mmCIF file of C-alpha atoms in Angstrom:
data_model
loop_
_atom_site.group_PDB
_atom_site.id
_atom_site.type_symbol
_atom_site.label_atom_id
_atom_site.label_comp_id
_atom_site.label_asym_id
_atom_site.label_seq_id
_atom_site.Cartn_x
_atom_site.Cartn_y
_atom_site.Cartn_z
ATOM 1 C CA UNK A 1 -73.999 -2.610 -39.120
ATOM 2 C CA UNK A 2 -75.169 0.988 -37.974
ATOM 3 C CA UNK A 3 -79.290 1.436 -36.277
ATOM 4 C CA UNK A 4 -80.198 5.204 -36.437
ATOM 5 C CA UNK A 5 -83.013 5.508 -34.147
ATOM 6 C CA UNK A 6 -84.340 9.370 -33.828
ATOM 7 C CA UNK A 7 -84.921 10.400 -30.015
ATOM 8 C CA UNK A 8 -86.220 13.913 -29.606
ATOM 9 C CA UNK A 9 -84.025 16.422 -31.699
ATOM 10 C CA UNK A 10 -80.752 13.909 -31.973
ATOM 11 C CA UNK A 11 -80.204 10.925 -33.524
ATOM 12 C CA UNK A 12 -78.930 8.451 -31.616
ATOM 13 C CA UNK A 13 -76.519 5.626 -33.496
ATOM 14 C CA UNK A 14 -75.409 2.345 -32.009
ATOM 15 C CA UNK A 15 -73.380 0.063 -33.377
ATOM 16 C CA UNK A 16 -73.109 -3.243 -33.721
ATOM 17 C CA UNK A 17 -69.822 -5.243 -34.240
ATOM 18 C CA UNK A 18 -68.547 -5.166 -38.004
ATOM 19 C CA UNK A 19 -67.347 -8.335 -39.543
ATOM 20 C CA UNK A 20 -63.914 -8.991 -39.468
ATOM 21 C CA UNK A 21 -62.236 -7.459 -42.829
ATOM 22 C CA UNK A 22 -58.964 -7.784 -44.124
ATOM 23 C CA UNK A 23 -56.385 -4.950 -43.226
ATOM 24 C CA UNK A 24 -54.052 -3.392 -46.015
ATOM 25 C CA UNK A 25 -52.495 -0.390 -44.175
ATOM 26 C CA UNK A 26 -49.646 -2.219 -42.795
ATOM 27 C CA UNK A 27 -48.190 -3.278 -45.676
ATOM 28 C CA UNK A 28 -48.393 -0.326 -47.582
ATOM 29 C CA UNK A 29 -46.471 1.392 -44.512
ATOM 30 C CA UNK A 30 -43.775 -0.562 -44.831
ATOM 31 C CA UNK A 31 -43.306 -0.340 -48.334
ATOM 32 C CA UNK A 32 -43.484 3.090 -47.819
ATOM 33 C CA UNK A 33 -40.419 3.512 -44.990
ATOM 34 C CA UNK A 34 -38.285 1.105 -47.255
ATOM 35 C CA UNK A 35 -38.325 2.907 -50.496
ATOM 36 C CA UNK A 36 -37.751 6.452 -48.178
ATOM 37 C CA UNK A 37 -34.934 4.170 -46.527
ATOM 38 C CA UNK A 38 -33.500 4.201 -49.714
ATOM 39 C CA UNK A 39 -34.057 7.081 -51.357
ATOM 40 C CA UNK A 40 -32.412 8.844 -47.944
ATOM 41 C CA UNK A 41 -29.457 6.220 -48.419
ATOM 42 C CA UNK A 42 -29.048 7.020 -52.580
ATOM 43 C CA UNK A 43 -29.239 10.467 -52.001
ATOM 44 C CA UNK A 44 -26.132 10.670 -49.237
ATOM 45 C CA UNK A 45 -24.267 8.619 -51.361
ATOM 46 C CA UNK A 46 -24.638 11.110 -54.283
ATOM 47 C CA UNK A 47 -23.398 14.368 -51.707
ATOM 48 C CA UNK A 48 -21.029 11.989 -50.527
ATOM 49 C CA UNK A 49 -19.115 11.438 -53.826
ATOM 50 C CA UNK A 50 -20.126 15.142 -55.597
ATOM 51 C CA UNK A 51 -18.656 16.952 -52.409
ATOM 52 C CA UNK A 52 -14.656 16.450 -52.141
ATOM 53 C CA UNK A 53 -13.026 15.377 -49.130
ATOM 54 C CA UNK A 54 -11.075 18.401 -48.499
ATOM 55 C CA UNK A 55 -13.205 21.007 -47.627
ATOM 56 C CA UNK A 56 -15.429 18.094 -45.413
ATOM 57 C CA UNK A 57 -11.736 16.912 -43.725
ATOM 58 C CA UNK A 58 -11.177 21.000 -43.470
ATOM 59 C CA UNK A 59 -14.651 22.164 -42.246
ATOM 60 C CA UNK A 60 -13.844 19.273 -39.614
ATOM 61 C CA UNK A 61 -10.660 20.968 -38.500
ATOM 62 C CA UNK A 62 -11.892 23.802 -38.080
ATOM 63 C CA UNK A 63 -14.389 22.873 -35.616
ATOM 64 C CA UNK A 64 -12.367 20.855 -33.934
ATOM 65 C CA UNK A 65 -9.797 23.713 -33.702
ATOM 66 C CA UNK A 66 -12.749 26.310 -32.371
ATOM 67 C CA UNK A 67 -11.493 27.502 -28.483
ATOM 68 C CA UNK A 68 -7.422 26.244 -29.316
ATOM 69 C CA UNK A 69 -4.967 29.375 -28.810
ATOM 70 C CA UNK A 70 -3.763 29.818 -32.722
ATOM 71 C CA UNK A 71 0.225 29.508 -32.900
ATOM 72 C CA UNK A 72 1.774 31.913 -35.453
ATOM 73 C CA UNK A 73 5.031 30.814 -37.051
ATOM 74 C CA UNK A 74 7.745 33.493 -38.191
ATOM 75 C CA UNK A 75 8.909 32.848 -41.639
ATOM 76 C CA UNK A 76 12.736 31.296 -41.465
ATOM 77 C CA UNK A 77 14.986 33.980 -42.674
ATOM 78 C CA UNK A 78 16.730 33.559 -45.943
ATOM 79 C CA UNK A 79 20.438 32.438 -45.434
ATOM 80 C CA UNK A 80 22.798 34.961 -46.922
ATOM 81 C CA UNK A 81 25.946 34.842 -49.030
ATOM 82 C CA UNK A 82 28.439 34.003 -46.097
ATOM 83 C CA UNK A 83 26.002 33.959 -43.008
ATOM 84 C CA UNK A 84 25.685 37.862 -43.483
ATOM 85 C CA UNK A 85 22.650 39.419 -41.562
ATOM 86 C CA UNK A 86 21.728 40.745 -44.355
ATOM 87 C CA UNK A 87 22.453 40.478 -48.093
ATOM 88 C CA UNK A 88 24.840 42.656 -50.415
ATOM 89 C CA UNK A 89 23.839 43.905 -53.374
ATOM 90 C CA UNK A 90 24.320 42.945 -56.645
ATOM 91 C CA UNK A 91 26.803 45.194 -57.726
ATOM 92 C CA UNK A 92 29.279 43.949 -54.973
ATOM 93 C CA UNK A 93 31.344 41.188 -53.255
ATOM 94 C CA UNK A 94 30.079 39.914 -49.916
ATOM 95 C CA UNK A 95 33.228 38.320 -47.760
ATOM 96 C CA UNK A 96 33.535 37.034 -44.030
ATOM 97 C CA UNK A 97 36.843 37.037 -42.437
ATOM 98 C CA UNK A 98 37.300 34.994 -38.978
ATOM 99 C CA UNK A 99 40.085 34.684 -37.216
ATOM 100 C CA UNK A 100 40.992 31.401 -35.070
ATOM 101 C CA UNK A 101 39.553 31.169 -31.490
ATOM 102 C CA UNK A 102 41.403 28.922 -28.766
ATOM 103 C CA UNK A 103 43.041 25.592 -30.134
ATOM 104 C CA UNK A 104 39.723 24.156 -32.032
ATOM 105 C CA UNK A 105 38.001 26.789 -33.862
ATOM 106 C CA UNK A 106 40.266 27.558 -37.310
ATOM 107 C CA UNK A 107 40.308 30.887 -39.383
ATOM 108 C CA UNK A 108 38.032 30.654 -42.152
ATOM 109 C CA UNK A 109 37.950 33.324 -44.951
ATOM 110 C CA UNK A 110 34.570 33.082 -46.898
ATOM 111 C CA UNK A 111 34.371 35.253 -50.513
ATOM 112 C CA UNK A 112 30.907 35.028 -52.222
ATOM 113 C CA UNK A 113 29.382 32.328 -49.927
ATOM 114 C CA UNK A 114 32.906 29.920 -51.420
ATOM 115 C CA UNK A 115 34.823 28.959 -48.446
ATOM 116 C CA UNK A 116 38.333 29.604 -49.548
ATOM 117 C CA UNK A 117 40.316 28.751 -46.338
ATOM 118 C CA UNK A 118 38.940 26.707 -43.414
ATOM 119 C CA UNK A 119 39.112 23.374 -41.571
ATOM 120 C CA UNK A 120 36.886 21.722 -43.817
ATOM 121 C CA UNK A 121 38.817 21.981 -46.904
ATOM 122 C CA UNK A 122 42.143 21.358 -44.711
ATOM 123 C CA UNK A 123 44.147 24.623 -45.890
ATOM 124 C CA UNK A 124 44.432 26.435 -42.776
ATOM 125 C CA UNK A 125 47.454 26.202 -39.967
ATOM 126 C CA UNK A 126 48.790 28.054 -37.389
ATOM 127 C CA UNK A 127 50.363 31.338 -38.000
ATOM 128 C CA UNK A 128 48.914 33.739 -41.196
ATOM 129 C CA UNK A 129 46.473 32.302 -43.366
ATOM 130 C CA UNK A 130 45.946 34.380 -46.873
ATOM 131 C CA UNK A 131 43.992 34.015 -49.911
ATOM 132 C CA UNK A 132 44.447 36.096 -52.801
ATOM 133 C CA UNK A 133 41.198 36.798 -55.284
ATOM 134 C CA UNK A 134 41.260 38.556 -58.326
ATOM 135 C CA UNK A 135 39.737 41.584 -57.866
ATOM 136 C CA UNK A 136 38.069 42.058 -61.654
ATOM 137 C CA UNK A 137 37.002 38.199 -61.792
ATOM 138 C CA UNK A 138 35.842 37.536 -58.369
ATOM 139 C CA UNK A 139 37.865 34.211 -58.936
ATOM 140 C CA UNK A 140 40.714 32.832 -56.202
ATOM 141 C CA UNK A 141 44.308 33.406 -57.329
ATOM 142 C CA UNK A 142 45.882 31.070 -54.610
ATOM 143 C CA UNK A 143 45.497 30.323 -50.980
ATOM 144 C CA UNK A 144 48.567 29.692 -48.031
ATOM 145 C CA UNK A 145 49.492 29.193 -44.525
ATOM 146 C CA UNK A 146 52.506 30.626 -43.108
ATOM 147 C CA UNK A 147 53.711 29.476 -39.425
ATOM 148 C CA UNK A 148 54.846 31.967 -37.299
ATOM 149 C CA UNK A 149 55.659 29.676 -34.155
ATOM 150 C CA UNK A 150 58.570 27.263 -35.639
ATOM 151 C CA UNK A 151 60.393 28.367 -38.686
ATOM 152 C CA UNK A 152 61.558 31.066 -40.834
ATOM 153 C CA UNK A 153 58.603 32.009 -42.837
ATOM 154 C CA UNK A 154 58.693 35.606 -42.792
ATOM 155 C CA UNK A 155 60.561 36.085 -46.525
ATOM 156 C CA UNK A 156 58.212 32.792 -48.130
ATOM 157 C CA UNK A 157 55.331 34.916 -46.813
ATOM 158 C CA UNK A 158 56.597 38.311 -48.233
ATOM 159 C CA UNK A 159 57.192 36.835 -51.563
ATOM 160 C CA UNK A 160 53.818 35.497 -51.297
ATOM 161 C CA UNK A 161 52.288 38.862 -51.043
ATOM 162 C CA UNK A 162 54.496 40.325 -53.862
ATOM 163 C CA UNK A 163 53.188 37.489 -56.231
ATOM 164 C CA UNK A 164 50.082 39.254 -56.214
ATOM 165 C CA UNK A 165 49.264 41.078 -59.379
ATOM 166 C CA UNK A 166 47.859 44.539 -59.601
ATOM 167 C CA UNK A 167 44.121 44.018 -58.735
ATOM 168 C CA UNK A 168 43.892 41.658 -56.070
ATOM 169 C CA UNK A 169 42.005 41.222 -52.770
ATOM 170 C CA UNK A 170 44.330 40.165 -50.208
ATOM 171 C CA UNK A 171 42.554 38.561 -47.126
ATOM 172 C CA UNK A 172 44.258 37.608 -44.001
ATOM 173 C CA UNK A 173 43.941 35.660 -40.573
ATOM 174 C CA UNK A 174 45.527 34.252 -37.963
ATOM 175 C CA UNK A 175 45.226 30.899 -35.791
ATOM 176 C CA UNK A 176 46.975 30.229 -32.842
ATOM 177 C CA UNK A 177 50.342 32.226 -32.945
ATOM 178 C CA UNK A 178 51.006 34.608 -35.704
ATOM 179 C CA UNK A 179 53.793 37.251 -34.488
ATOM 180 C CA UNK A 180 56.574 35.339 -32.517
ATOM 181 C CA UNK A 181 58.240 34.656 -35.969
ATOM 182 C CA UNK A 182 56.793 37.576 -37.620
ATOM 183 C CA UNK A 183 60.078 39.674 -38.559
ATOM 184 C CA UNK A 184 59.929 43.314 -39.151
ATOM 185 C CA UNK A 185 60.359 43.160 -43.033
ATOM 186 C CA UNK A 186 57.070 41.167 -43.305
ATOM 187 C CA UNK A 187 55.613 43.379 -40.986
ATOM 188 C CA UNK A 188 56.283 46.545 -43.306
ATOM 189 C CA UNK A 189 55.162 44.326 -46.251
ATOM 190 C CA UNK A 190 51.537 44.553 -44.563
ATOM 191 C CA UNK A 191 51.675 47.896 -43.086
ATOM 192 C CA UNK A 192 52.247 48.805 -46.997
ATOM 193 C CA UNK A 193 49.322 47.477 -48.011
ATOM 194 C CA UNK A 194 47.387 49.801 -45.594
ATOM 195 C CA UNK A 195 46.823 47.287 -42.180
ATOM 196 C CA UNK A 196 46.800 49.850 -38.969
ATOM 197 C CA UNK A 197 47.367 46.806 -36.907
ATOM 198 C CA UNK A 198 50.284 44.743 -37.928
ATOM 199 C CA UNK A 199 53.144 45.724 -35.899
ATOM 200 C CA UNK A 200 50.491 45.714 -32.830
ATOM 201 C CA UNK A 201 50.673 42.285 -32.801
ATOM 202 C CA UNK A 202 51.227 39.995 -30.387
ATOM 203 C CA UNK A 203 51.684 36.497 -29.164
ATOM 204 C CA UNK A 204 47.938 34.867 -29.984
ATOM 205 C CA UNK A 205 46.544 38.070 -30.983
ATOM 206 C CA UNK A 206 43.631 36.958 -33.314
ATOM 207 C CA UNK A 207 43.795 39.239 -36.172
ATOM 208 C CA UNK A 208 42.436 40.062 -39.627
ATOM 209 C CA UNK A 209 43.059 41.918 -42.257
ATOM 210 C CA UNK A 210 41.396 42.500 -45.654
ATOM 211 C CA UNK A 211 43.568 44.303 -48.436
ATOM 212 C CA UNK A 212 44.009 46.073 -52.158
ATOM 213 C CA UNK A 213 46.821 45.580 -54.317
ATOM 214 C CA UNK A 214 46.886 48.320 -57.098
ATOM 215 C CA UNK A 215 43.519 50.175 -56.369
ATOM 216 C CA UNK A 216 42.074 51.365 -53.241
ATOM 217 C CA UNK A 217 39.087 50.328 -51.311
ATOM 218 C CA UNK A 218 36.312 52.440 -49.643
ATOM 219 C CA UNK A 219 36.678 53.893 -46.495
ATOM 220 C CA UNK A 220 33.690 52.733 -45.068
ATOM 221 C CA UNK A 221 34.455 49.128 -45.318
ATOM 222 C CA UNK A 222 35.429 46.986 -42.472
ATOM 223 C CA UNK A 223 39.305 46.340 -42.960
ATOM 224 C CA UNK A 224 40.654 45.239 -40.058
ATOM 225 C CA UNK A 225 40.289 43.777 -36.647
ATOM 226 C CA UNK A 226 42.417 42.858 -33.654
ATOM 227 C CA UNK A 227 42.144 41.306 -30.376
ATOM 228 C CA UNK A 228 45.492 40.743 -28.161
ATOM 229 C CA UNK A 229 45.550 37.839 -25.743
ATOM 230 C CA UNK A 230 45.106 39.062 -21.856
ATOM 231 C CA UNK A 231 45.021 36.236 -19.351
ATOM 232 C CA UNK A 232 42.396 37.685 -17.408
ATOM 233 C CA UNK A 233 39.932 38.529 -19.939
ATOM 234 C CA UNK A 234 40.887 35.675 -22.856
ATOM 235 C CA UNK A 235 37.661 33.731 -23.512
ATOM 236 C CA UNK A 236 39.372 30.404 -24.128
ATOM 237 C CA UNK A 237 42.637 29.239 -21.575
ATOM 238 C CA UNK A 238 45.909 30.788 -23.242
ATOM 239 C CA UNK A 239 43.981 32.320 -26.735
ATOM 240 C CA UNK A 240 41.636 35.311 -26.684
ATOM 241 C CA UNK A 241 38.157 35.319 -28.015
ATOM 242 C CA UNK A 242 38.075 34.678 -31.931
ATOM 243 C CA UNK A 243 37.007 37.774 -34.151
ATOM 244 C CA UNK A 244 35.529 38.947 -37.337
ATOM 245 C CA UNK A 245 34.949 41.245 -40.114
ATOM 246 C CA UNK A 246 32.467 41.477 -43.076
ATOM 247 C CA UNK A 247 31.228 43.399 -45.248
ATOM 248 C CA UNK A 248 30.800 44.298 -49.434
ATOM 249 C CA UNK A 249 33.188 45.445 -51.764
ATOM 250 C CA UNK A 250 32.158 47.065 -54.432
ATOM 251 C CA UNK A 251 33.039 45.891 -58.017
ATOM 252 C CA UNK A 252 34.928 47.510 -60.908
ATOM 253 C CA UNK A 253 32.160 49.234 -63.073
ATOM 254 C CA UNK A 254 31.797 47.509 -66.399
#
């Protein structure tokens, strides 16, 4: 209960003690933070499931990633029809020719990414390894070893060669030993298909040697290659370094 008692020009008020009333503020305030409580709770849930995970997971990378030195990865380079650098074109036949190398690394002779001889099919020996392909079908003829260490395989060899037909692609390499056996009539047989090279060789000389039978090939394709043995300089103990050729031949216009 209030007393107003007027003293001059102010009012004075005292105040006497109220009685004791019953308080609803409290309550109401509690009310009050629950249903905000949940309203804050509902409404995260709802930008919880409307937002997907994957920009959130992202946007969490990338700040986690801020200061980190980026990395840049080079694209892996396409692989090539036999392991060439790069590829040949359409109109053309891509082939790999490698001669042996010491006593465990075998010729191989690759034509359109087809291994035709190598160790992995099991048709390669020591001495001259050839594969004939037919030059209009891109398809292989035959493939065979010939010794040149033990044996007389100098006329099976020639009469290899001669069973070409007209149109072939004669490839050639050696393993090991290919001359010591190597008579002079099979030597001509090879010089007449065009090889520079042939009666060069000598014991472990790693050679190889693409050819034509009944049509001529470009000058400015790899043909031929040949390394003679040299104790001083061979890379492996007895055998010189292996070597190789590649390249595209064109094909016969349609």
């Amino acid at each position: 209960m209030s007393h107003f008692v007027f003293s001059g020009s102010r009012w004075a008020c005292w105040f006497t003690r109220p009685k004791p009333t019953t308080n609803t503020t409290c309550p109401l305030k509690v009310v009050f933070l629950v249903l905000a409580s949940l309203c804050a709770w509902y409404s995260g849930y709802l930008l919880a499931e409307l937002i997907p995970d994957a920009p959130l997971s992202s946007a969490a990378y990338s700040i986690h990633s801020i200061g980190e030195r980026p990395v840049l990865k080079v694209p892996v380079p396409k692989r090539q029809k036999c392991d060439h650098w790069t590829p040949c074109p359409s109109d053309t036949y891509a082939y790999r020719l490698l001669s042996g190398g010491g006593i465990n690394k075998y010729a191989k002779i690759c034509f359109e990414d087809n291994l035709l001889m190598g160790e992995k099919l099991g048709n390669v020996a020591r001495g001259i390894n050839i594969a004939i392909v037919n030059y209009v079908t891109g398809n292989v003829t035959a493939t065979q070893h010939f010794d040149m260490y033990e044996g007389d395989n100098s006329g099976p060899m020639i009469k290899f060669i001669q069973s070409a037909p007209p149109k072939s692609l004669l490839f050639m390499a050696t393993y090991d030993d290919g001359s010591t056996r190597l008579n002079n009539d099979a030597r001509n047989a090879i010089e007449e298909l065009g090889s520079k090279e042939i009666k060069n060789m000598k014991f472990r000389s790693s050679w190889v040697f693409l050819a034509a039978k009944g049509f001529e090939l470009p000058s400015e394709i790899q043909r031929e290659k040949i390394n003679h043995s040299d104790t001083k300089n061979n890379r492996y103990s007895g055998w010189p370094a292996e070597i190789q050729i590649e390249g595209c031949v064109p094909k016969e216009p349609s």
